[in-house]
Amino acid sequence: MKERTTYKEITFANPFVLDGLVVPLEAGTYRLVVDEQLIEGLSFPSYQPVATHLEIPAISAQLVKRQFLQVSAEEIEVALQKDTELQCDESDQ
């Protein structure tokens, strides 16, 4: 099977919590790493995600040590949505 890895930067304006974490992560820009496998047998190339990881700490943090937290795409979408809602609530006040 052919595999590929894609990278995406996501930004949180507020501290956020993900499953499996005891403390919230700081606001900032994080790298999301998605491993995908080629779906064979199609007449066009198509990939399906097999693993998603969030690189922590945030990209701007000046730490040498980095960790990868396994997350789901849905969990990241929910966290980003909550962050957007917090931003909207703060701007309304």
XYZ file of C-alpha atoms in Angstrom:
93
model
C 0.000 0.000 0.000
C 1.175 3.467 -0.800
C 1.027 5.938 2.028
C 1.394 9.672 2.299
C 1.515 12.182 5.100
C -0.094 15.600 4.917
C 0.505 18.528 7.237
C -1.889 21.318 8.136
C -1.487 24.196 10.541
C -4.470 24.941 12.769
C -4.780 27.927 15.102
C -6.591 28.218 18.398
C -7.229 31.699 19.795
C -8.045 30.286 23.241
C -6.720 27.460 25.431
C -8.444 24.171 24.565
C -8.888 20.653 25.893
C -8.771 17.363 24.010
C -9.649 13.857 25.189
C -6.781 12.201 26.970
C -5.280 15.459 28.240
C -5.248 16.420 31.898
C -4.531 20.108 31.335
C -5.639 22.457 28.537
C -3.230 23.253 25.719
C -2.248 26.868 25.186
C -3.678 29.030 22.431
C -1.470 29.052 19.345
C -0.802 27.426 16.004
C -0.362 23.665 15.969
C 0.686 21.229 13.257
C -1.854 18.523 12.416
C -0.258 15.436 10.824
C -2.513 13.073 8.857
C -1.289 9.698 7.592
C -3.275 8.397 4.624
C -3.313 5.192 2.568
C -4.026 4.897 -1.115
C -7.347 3.219 -1.868
C -6.437 0.669 -4.491
C -8.630 -0.513 -7.330
C -10.016 2.897 -8.308
C -9.454 4.523 -11.688
C -8.222 7.673 -9.927
C -5.949 8.196 -6.935
C -7.836 8.548 -3.665
C -6.561 8.366 -0.111
C -8.235 7.566 3.171
C -6.963 8.803 6.540
C -5.578 6.109 8.832
C -4.097 8.221 11.657
C -4.254 11.846 12.800
C -1.775 13.399 15.228
C -1.461 16.822 16.805
C 2.113 17.996 17.297
C 2.509 19.617 20.694
C 3.488 22.121 21.930
C 2.410 24.915 19.580
C 4.745 25.704 16.678
C 5.816 29.001 18.290
C 6.990 27.307 21.505
C 10.770 27.229 21.752
C 11.052 23.671 23.042
C 13.309 21.055 21.499
C 11.109 18.170 22.624
C 7.937 17.624 20.616
C 5.218 15.061 21.146
C 2.510 13.688 18.906
C -0.926 13.243 20.425
C -3.177 10.857 18.512
C -6.532 12.547 17.889
C -9.520 12.086 15.647
C -10.442 14.510 12.895
C -13.859 14.917 14.530
C -12.307 15.841 17.885
C -10.194 18.540 16.223
C -13.217 19.924 14.346
C -15.222 20.131 17.593
C -12.353 21.897 19.391
C -11.960 24.396 16.533
C -15.720 25.032 16.511
C -15.718 25.695 20.268
C -12.775 28.064 19.822
C -14.670 29.970 17.110
C -17.745 30.210 19.328
C -15.615 31.597 22.182
C -14.185 34.229 19.842
C -17.702 35.243 18.735
C -18.908 35.441 22.351
C -15.952 37.642 23.305
C -16.519 40.011 20.375
C -20.213 40.383 21.289
C -19.346 41.711 24.731
